[in-house]
Short mmCIF file of C-alpha atoms in Angstrom, two decimals:
data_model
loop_
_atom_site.label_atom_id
_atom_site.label_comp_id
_atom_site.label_asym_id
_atom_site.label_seq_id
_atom_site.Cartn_x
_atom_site.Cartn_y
_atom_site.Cartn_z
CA UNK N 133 -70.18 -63.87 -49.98
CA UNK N 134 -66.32 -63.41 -51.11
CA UNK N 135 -63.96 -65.84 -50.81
CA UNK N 136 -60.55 -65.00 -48.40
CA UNK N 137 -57.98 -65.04 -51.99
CA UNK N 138 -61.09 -62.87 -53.31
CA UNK N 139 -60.20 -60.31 -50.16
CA UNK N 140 -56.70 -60.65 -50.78
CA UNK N 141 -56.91 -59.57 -54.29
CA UNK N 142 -59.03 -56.35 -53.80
CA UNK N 143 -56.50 -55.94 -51.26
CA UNK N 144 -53.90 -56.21 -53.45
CA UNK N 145 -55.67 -54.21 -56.47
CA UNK N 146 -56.76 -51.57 -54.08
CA UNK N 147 -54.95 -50.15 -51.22
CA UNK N 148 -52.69 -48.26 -52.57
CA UNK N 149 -55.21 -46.04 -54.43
CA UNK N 150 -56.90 -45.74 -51.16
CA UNK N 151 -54.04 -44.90 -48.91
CA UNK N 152 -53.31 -41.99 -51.53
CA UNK N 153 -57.40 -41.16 -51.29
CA UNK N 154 -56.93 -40.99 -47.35
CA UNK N 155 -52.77 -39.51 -47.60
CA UNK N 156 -52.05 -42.44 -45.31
CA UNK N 157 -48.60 -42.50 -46.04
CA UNK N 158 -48.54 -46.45 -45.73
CA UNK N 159 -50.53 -49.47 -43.58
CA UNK N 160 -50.74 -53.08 -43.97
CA UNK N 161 -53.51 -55.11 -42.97
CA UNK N 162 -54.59 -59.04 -41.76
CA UNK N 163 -57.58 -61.27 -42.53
CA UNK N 164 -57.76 -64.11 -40.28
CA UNK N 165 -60.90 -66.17 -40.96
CA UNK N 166 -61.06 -70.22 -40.68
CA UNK N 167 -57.95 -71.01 -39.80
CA UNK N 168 -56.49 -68.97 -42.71
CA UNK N 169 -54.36 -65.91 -42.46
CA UNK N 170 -54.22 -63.09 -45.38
CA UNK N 171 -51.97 -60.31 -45.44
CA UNK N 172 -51.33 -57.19 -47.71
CA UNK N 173 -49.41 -53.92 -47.30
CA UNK N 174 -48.36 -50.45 -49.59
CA UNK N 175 -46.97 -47.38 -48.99
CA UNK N 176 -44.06 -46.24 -47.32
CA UNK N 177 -43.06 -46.49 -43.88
CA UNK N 178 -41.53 -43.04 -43.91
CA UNK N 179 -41.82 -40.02 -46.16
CA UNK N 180 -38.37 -39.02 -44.66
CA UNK N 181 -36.83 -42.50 -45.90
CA UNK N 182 -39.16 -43.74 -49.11
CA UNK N 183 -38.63 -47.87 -47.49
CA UNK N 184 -41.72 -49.23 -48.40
CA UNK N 185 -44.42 -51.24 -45.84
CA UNK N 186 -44.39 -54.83 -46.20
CA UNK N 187 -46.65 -56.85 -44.60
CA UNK N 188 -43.97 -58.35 -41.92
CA UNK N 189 -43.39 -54.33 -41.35
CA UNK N 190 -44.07 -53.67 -37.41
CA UNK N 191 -46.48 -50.89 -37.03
CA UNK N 192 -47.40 -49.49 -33.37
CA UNK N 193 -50.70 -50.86 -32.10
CA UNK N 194 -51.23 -48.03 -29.30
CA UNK N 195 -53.85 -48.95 -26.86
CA UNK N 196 -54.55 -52.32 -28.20
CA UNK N 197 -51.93 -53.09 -26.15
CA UNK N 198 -54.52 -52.75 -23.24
CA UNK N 199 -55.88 -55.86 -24.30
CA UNK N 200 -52.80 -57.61 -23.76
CA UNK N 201 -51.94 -56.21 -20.43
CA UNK N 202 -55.40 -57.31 -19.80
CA UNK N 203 -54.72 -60.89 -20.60
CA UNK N 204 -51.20 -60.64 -18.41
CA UNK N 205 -53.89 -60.00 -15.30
CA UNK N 206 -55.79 -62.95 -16.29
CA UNK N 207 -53.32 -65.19 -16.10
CA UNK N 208 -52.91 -64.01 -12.99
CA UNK N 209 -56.05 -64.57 -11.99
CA UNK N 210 -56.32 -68.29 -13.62
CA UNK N 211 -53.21 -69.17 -11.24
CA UNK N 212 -55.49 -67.63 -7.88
CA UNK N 213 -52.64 -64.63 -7.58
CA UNK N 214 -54.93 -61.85 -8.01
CA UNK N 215 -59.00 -61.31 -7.39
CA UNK N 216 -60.35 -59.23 -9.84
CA UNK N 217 -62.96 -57.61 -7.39
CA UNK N 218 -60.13 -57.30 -4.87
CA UNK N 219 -58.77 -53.37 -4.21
CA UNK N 220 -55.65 -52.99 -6.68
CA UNK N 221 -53.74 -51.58 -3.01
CA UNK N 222 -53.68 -55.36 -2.37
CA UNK N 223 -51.06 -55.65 -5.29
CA UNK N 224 -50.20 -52.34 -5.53
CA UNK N 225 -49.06 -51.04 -2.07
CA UNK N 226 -47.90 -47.98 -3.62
CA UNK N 227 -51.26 -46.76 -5.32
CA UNK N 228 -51.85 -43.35 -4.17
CA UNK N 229 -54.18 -40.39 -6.03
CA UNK N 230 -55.08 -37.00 -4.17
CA UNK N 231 -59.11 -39.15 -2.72
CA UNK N 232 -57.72 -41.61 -0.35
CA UNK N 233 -60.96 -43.48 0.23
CA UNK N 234 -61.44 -43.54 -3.93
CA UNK N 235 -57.96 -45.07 -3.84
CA UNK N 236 -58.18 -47.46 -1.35
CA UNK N 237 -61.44 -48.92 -2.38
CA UNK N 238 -60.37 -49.68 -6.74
CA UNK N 239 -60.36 -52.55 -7.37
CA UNK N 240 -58.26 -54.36 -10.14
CA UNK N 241 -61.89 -54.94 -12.08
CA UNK N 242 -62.50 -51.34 -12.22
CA UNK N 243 -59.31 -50.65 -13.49
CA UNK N 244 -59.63 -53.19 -16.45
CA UNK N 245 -62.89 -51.68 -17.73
CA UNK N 246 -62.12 -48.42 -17.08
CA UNK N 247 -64.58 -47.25 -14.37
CA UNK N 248 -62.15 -46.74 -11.47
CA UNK N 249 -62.91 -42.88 -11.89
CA UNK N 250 -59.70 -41.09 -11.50
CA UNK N 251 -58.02 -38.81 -13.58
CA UNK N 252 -56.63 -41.13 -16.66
CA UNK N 253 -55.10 -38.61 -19.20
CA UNK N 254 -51.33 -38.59 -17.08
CA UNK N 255 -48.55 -38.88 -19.47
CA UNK N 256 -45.67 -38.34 -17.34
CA UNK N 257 -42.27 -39.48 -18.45
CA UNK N 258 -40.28 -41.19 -15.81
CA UNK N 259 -37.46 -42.03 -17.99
CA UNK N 260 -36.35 -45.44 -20.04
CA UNK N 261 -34.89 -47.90 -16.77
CA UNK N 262 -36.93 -50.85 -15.86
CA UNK N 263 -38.16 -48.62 -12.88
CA UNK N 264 -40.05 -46.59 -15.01
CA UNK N 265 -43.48 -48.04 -14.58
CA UNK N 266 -42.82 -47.93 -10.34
CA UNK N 267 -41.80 -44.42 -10.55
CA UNK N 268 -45.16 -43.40 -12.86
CA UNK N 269 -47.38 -45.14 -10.26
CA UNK N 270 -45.68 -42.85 -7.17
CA UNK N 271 -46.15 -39.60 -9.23
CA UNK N 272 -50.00 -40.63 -9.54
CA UNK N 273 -50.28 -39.04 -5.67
CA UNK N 274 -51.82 -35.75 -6.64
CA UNK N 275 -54.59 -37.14 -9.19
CA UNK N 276 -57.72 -36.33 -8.83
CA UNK N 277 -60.75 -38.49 -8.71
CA UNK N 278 -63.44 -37.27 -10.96
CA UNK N 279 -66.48 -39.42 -9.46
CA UNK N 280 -67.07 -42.04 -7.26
CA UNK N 281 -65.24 -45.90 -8.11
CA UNK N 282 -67.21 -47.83 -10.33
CA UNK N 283 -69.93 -45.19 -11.15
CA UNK N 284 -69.32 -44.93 -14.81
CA UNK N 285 -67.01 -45.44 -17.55
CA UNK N 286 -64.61 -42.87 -18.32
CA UNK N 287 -61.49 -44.03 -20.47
CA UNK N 288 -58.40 -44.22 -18.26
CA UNK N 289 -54.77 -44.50 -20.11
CA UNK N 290 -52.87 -44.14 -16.24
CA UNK N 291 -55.23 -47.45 -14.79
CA UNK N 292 -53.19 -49.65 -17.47
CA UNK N 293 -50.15 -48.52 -16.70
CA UNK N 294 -51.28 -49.07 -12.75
CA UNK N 295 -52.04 -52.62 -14.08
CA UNK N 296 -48.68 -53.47 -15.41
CA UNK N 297 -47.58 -52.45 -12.15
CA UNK N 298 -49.65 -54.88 -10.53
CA UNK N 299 -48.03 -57.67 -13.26
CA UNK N 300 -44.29 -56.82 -12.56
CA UNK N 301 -45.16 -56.93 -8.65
CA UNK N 302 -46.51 -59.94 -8.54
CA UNK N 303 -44.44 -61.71 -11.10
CA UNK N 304 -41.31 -59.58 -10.28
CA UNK N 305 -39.91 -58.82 -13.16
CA UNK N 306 -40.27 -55.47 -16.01
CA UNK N 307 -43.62 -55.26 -17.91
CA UNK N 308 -41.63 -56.10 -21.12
CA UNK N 309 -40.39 -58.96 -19.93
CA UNK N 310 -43.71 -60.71 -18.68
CA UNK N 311 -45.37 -59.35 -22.16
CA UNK N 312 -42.45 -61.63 -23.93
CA UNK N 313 -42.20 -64.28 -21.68
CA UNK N 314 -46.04 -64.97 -20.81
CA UNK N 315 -47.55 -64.34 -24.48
CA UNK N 316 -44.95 -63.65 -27.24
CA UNK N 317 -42.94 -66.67 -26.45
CA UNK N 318 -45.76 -69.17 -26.13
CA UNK N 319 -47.53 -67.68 -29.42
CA UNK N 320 -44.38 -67.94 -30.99
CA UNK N 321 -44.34 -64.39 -32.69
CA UNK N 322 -41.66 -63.20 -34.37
CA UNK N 323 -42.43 -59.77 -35.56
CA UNK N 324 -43.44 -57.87 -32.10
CA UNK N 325 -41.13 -55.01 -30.39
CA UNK N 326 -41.78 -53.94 -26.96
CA UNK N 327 -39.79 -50.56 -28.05
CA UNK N 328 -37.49 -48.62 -30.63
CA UNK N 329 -34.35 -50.67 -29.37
CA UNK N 330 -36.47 -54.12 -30.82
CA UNK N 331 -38.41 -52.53 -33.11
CA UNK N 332 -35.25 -51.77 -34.97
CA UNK N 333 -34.09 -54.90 -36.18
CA UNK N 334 -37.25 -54.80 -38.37
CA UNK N 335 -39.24 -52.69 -41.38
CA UNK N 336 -40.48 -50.38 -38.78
CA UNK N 337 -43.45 -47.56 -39.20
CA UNK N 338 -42.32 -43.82 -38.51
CA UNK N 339 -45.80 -41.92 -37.30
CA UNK N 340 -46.50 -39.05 -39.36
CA UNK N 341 -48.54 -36.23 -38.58
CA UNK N 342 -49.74 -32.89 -40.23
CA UNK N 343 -48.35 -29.83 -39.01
CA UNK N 344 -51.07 -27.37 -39.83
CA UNK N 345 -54.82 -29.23 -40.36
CA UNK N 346 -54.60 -28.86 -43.79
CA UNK N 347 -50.92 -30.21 -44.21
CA UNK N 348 -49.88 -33.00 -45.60
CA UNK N 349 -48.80 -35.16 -43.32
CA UNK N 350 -44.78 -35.70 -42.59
CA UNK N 351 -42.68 -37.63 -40.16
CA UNK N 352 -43.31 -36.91 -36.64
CA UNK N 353 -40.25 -36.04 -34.54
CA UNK N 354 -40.07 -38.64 -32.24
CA UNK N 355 -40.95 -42.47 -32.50
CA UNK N 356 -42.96 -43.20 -29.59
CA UNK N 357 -44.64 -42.37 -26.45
CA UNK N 358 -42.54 -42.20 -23.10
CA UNK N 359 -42.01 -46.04 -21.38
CA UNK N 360 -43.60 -45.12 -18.35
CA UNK N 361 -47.07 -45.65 -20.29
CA UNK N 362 -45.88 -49.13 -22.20
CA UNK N 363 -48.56 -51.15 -20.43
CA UNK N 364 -51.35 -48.01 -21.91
CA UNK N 365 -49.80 -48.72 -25.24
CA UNK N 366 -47.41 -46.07 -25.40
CA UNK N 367 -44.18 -48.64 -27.47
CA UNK N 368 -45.67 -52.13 -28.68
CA UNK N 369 -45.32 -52.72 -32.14
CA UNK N 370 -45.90 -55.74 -34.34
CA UNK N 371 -46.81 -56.71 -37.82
CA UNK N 372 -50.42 -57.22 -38.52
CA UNK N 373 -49.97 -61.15 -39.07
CA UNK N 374 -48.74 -61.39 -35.35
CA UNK N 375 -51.91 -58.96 -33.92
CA UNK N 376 -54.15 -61.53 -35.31
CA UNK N 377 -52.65 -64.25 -33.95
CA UNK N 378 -53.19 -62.60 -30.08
CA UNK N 379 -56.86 -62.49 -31.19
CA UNK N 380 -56.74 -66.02 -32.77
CA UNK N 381 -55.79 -67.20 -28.69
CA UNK N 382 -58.85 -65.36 -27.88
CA UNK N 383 -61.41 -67.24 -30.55
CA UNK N 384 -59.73 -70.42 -29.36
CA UNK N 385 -60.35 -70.23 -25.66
CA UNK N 386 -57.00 -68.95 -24.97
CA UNK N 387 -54.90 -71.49 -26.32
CA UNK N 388 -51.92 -71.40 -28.47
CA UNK N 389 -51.47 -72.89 -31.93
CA UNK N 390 -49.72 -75.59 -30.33
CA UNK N 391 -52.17 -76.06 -28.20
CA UNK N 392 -50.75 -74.63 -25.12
CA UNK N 393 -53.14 -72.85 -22.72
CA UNK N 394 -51.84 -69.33 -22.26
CA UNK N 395 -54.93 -67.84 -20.39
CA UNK N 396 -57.73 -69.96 -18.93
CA UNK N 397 -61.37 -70.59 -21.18
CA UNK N 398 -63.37 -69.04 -18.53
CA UNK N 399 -60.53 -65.36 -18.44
CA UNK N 400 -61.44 -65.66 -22.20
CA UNK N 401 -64.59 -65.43 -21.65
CA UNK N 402 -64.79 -62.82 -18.82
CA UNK N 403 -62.77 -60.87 -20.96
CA UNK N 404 -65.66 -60.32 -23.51
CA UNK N 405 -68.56 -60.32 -21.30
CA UNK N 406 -70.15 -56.66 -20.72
CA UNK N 407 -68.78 -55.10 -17.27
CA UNK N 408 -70.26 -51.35 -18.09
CA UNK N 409 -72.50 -49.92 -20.64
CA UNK N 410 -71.48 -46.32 -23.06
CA UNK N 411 -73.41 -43.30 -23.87
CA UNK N 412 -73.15 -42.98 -27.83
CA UNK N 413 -69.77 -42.03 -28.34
CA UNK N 414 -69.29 -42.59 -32.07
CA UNK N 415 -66.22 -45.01 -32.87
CA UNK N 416 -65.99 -46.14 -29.31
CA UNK N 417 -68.47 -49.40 -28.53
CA UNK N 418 -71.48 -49.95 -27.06
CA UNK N 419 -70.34 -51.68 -23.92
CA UNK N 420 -66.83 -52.61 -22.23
CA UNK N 421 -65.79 -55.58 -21.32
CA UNK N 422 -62.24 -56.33 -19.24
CA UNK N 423 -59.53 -55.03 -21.90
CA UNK N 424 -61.96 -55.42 -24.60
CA UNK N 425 -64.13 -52.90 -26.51
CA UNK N 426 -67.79 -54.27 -26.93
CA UNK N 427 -69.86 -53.31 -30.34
CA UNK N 428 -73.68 -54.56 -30.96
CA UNK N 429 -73.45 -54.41 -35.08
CA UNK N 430 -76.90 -55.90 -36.70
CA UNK N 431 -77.35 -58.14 -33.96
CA UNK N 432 -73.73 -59.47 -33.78
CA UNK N 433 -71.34 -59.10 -30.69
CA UNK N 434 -68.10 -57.32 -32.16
CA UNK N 435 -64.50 -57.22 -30.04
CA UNK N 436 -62.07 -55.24 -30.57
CA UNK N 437 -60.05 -52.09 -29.69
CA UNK N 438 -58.70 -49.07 -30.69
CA UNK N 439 -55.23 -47.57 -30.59
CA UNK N 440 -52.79 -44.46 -31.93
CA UNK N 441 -49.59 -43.20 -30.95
CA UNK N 442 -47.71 -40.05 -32.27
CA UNK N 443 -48.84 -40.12 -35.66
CA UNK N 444 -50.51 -44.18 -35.99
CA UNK N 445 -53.13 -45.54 -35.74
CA UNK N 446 -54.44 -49.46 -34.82
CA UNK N 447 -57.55 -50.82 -35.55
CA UNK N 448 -58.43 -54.49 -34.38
CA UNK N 449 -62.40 -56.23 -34.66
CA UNK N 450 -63.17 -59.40 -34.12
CA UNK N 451 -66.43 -61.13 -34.62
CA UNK N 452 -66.11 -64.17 -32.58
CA UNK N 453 -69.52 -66.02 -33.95
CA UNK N 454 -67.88 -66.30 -37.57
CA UNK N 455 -64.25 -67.31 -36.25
CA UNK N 456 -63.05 -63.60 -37.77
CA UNK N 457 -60.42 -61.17 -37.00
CA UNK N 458 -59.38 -58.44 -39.03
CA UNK N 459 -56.56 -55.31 -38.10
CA UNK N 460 -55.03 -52.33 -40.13
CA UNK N 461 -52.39 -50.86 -39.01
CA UNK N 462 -51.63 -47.30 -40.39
CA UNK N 463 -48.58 -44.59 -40.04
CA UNK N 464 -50.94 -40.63 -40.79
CA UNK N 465 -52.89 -39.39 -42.57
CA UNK N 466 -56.91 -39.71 -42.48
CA UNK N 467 -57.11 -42.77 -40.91
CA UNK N 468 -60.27 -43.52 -39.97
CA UNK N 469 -61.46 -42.79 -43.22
CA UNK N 470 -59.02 -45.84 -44.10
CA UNK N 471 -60.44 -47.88 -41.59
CA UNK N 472 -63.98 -47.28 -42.43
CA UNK N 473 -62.96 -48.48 -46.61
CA UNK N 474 -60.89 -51.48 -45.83
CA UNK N 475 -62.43 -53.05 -42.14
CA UNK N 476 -65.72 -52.67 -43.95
CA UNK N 477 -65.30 -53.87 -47.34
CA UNK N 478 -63.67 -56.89 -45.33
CA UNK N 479 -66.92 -57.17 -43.04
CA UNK N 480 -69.45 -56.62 -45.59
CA UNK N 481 -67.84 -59.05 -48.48
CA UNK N 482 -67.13 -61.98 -46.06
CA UNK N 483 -69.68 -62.41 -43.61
CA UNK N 484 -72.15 -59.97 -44.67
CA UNK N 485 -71.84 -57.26 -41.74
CA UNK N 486 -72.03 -53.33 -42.07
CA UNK N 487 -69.56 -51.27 -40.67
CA UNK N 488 -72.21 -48.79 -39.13
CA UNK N 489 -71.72 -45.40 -40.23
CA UNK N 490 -70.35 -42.43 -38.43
CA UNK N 491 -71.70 -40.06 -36.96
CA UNK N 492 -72.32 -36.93 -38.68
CA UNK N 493 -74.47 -33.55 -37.86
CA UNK N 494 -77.78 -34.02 -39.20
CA UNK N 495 -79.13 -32.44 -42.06
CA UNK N 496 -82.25 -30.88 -40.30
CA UNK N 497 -80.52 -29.53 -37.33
CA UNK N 498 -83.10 -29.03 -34.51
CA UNK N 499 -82.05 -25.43 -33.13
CA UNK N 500 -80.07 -24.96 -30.01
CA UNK N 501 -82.26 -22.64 -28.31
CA UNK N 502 -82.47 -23.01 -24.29
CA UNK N 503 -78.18 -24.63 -23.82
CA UNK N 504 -79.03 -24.13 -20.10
CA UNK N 505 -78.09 -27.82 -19.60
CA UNK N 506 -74.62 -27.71 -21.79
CA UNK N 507 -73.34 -24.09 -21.03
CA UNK N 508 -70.39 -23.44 -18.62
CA UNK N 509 -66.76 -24.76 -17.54
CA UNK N 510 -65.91 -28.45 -17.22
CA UNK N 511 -62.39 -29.35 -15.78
CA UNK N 512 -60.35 -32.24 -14.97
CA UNK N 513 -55.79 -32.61 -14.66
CA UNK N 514 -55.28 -32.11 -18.01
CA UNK N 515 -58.11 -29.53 -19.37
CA UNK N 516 -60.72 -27.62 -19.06
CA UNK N 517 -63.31 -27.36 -22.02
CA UNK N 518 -66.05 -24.27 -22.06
CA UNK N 519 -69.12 -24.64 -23.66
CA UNK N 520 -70.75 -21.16 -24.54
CA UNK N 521 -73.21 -19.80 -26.72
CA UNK N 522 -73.01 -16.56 -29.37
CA UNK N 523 -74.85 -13.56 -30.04
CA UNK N 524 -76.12 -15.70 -33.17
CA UNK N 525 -76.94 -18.70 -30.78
CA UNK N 526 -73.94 -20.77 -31.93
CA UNK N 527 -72.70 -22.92 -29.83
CA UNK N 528 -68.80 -23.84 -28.86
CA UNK N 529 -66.21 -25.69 -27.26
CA UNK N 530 -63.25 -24.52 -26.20
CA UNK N 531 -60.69 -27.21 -24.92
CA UNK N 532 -57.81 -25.83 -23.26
CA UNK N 533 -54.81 -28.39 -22.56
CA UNK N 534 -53.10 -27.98 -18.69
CA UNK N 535 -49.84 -29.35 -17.47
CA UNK N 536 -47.94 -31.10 -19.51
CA UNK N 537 -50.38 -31.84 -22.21
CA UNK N 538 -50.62 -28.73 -22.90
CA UNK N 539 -46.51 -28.65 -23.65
CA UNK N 540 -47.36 -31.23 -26.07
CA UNK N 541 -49.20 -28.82 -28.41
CA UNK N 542 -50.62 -25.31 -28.47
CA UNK N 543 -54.20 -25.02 -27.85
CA UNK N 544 -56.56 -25.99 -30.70
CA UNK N 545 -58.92 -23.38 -32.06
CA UNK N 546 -62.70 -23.86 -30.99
CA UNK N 547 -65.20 -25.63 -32.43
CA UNK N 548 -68.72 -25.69 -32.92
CA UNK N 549 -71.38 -27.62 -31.70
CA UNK N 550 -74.43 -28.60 -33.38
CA UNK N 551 -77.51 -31.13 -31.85
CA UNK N 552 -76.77 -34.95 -32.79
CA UNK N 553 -79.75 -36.23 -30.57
CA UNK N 554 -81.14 -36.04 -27.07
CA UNK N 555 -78.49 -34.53 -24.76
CA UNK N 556 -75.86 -35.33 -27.32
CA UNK N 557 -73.88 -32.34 -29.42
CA UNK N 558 -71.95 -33.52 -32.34
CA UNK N 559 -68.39 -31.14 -33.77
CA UNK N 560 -69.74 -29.63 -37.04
CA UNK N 561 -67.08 -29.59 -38.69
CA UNK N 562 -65.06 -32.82 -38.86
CA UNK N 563 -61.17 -33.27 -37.14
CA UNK N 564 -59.25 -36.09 -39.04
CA UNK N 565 -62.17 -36.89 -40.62
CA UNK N 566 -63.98 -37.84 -37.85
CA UNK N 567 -67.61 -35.82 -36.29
CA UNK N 568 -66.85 -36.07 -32.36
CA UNK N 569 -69.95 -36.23 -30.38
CA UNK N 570 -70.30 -34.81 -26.67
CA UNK N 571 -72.42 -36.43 -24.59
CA UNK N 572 -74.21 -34.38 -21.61
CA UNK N 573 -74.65 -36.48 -18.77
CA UNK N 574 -75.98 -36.26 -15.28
CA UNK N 575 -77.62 -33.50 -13.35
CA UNK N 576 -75.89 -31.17 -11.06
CA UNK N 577 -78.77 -30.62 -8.81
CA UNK N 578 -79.98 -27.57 -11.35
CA UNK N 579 -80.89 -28.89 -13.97
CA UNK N 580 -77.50 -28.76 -15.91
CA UNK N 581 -75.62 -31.72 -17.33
CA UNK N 582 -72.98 -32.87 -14.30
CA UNK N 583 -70.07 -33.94 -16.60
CA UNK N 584 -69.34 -33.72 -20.58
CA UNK N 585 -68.71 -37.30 -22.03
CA UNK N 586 -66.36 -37.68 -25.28
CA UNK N 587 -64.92 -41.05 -24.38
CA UNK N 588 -63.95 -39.52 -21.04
CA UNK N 589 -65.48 -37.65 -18.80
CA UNK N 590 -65.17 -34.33 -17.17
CA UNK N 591 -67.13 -32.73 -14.13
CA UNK N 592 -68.73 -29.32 -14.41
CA UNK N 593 -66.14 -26.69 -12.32
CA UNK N 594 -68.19 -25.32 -9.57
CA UNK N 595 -69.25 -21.93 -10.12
#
């Protein structure tokens, strides 16, 4: 096995050949690992501007920020303010989506593992005031519920920002401020933004994003996400030293260098316990927990989570039986192709883990003869996706964006769909390096699949 200074050295020697392999314009990355912190960085932080990444650059960590709203409930529930398996109406008076009974019956649980059920893909701007977060919850009233509470898992971005609605009600004050008080302060981190305004008196990352799919990738035009989705992970920012030490609180039972509790042992621990099991969905984990992703890698239990903004991307793991933690933090470009190069390498050389693979189409592709089961419209808010088969017995999506998703960006071309395994289709060709697999779930009393699973789900439309 390596040594941590060996890690830092290939780091050193070798990520700025592999950001140019990937066209990541720049990314810096963190090794915590027995009581040790490395750090490394290249590239620039904008093509527009040539400054180049540091390591104490801040870099926006997307929807790993739903861990930390996470851990903002749990203190909550280690000082008895809110039950976990108590309806989120109880905190939230003014939780309202289109199913009344659905939204009187979620409870704050569901909403942390992502199983509540309603419509999660809502990215309405409400505009930069404190308020922001209130007014996003109100404007929820017309979403619709997509199956019953608690029935399955179905990635929801709105829940979290329903969450930090819950934190500012019952601590009354603005999201940002609880995130600072409650965890920055008492971790003592010194390179963490809550938006643009803080971000700016650091080295901060400008996204960048490719224009056509071939292009290389340049500045995006804006920096961030709208407020209104902060608790999501629409703003935060940090450098990848201060990420690791918000994981490092969760390794030590939630307690701060200093040893300061900050959450309780046993939220710690509830945090990474399973609450809902995945269908195969590629990058995403085997299992949820309450904030946390859940992987099973060659019989170890992985944390971790996910995140990207307009043009970054976040990637956290933690392997809590070997005390490690590792992040990279990336502004464009291919970046799970980074990911896969530098989180593995670090996995593999230091405790002897695989990254597992990707998914990809097979070689021997079964054919696609009888789609019955796949075929036909499936719909939610923000899309609808068709699934249809050619003369030449092809198979396709079509994913058309609604609302105001679909004033984000014009409507990507189709793409085919080829058998990964079971009732699971797999993209054949690959969309920022990445093979998406669609997973065909349930029965709609005919025989075909009820909803179409890519992380989130949709229902069939009737027809």
């Amino acid at each position: 096995m390596a040594t941590l200074s060996e890690i830092q050295k290939w780091l050193d020697d070798r990520l700025a050949t592999l950001l140019a392999e990937y066209e990541v314009p720049g990314a810096a990355v963190a090794v915590s690992w027995r009581g040790e912190v490395i750090d490394a960085a290249a590239g620039v932080l904008s093509k527009a501007t040539g400054v180049e990444a540091t390591a104490d650059s801040l870099f926006q960590v997307g929807s790993i920020t739903k861990v930390w709203t996470t851990t903002l409930v749990m203190q909550l529930v280690d000082e008895g303010l809110v039950d976990l398996d108590a309806p989120v109406r109880d905190y939230v008076p003014g939780f309202v989506i289109d199913d009344e009974a659905a939204a009187a019956a979620i409870t704050v649980r569901q909403l942390l593992c992502h199983t509540s059920g309603f419509e999660g893909d809502i990215f309405t701007d409400t505009g930069n005031g404190d308020d922001c977060v209130e007014k996003y919850v109100a404007q929820l009233a017309g979403v619709t519920q997509l199956y019953p509470p608690g029935e399955m898992f179905s990635y929801n971005n709105a829940a979290f920002s329903v969450l930090g609605r819950l934190v500012e009600l019952v601590r009354g004050k603005p999201y940002a401020t609880c995130l600072r008080e409650f965890v920055f302060t008492p971790l003592g981190l010194t390179h963490v933004a809550n938006d643009a305004n803080e971000a700016i008196l650091h080295r901060a990352a400008v996204g960048h994003i490719r224009p056509e799919p071939d292009a290389d990738p340049v500045p995006a035009p804006v920096w961030s996400l709208m407020r209104s989705m902060a608790p999501a992970g629409a703003m935060l920012a940090m450098r990848p030293r201060d990420l690791l030490a918000f994981a490092q609180l969760h390794l030590d039972g939630g307690k701060a260098p200093d040893g300061t509790a900050v959450v309780g042992s046993d939220s710690v621990k509830a945090m990474q316990d399973r609450q809902v099991e995945l269908p195969p969905l590629g990058m995403m984990g085997n299992a949820w927990g309450l904030g946390w992703e859940i992987f099973d890698w060659q019989g170890s239990t992985v944390i971790g989570h996910d995140g990207g903004t307009i043009g970054q991307g976040a990637f956290l793991r933690v392997v809590p039986e070997y005390g490690l933690a590792v992040t990279l933090l990336t502004n464009g470009g291919t970046m799970i192709g980074l990911y896969q190069q530098v989180v593995g390498h670090v996995l593999r050389e230091l405790i002897g883990l695989e990254l597992p693979p990707l998914p990809t189409p097979p070689a021997d592709r079964a054919p696609l003869d009888d789609v019955t089961r796949y075929v036909g419209t499936y719909s939610c808010d923000v899309a609808d996706i068709t699934v249809s088969q050619d003369d030449d017995g092809r198979v396709w999506l079509d994913h058309t964006p609604k609302g105001e998703i679909a004033e984000l960006g014009g409507k990507p071309d189709p793409v085919e769909l080829v058998r990964l395994d079971g009732d699971t289709l797999i993209t054949l060709e690959p969309q920022q390096g990445f093979h998406q697999p669609q997973a065909f779930i349930g029965d709609d009393g005919s025989g075909r699949a009820l909803y179409l699973h890519s992380g989130r789900a949709m229902r069939r439309a009737q027809s």
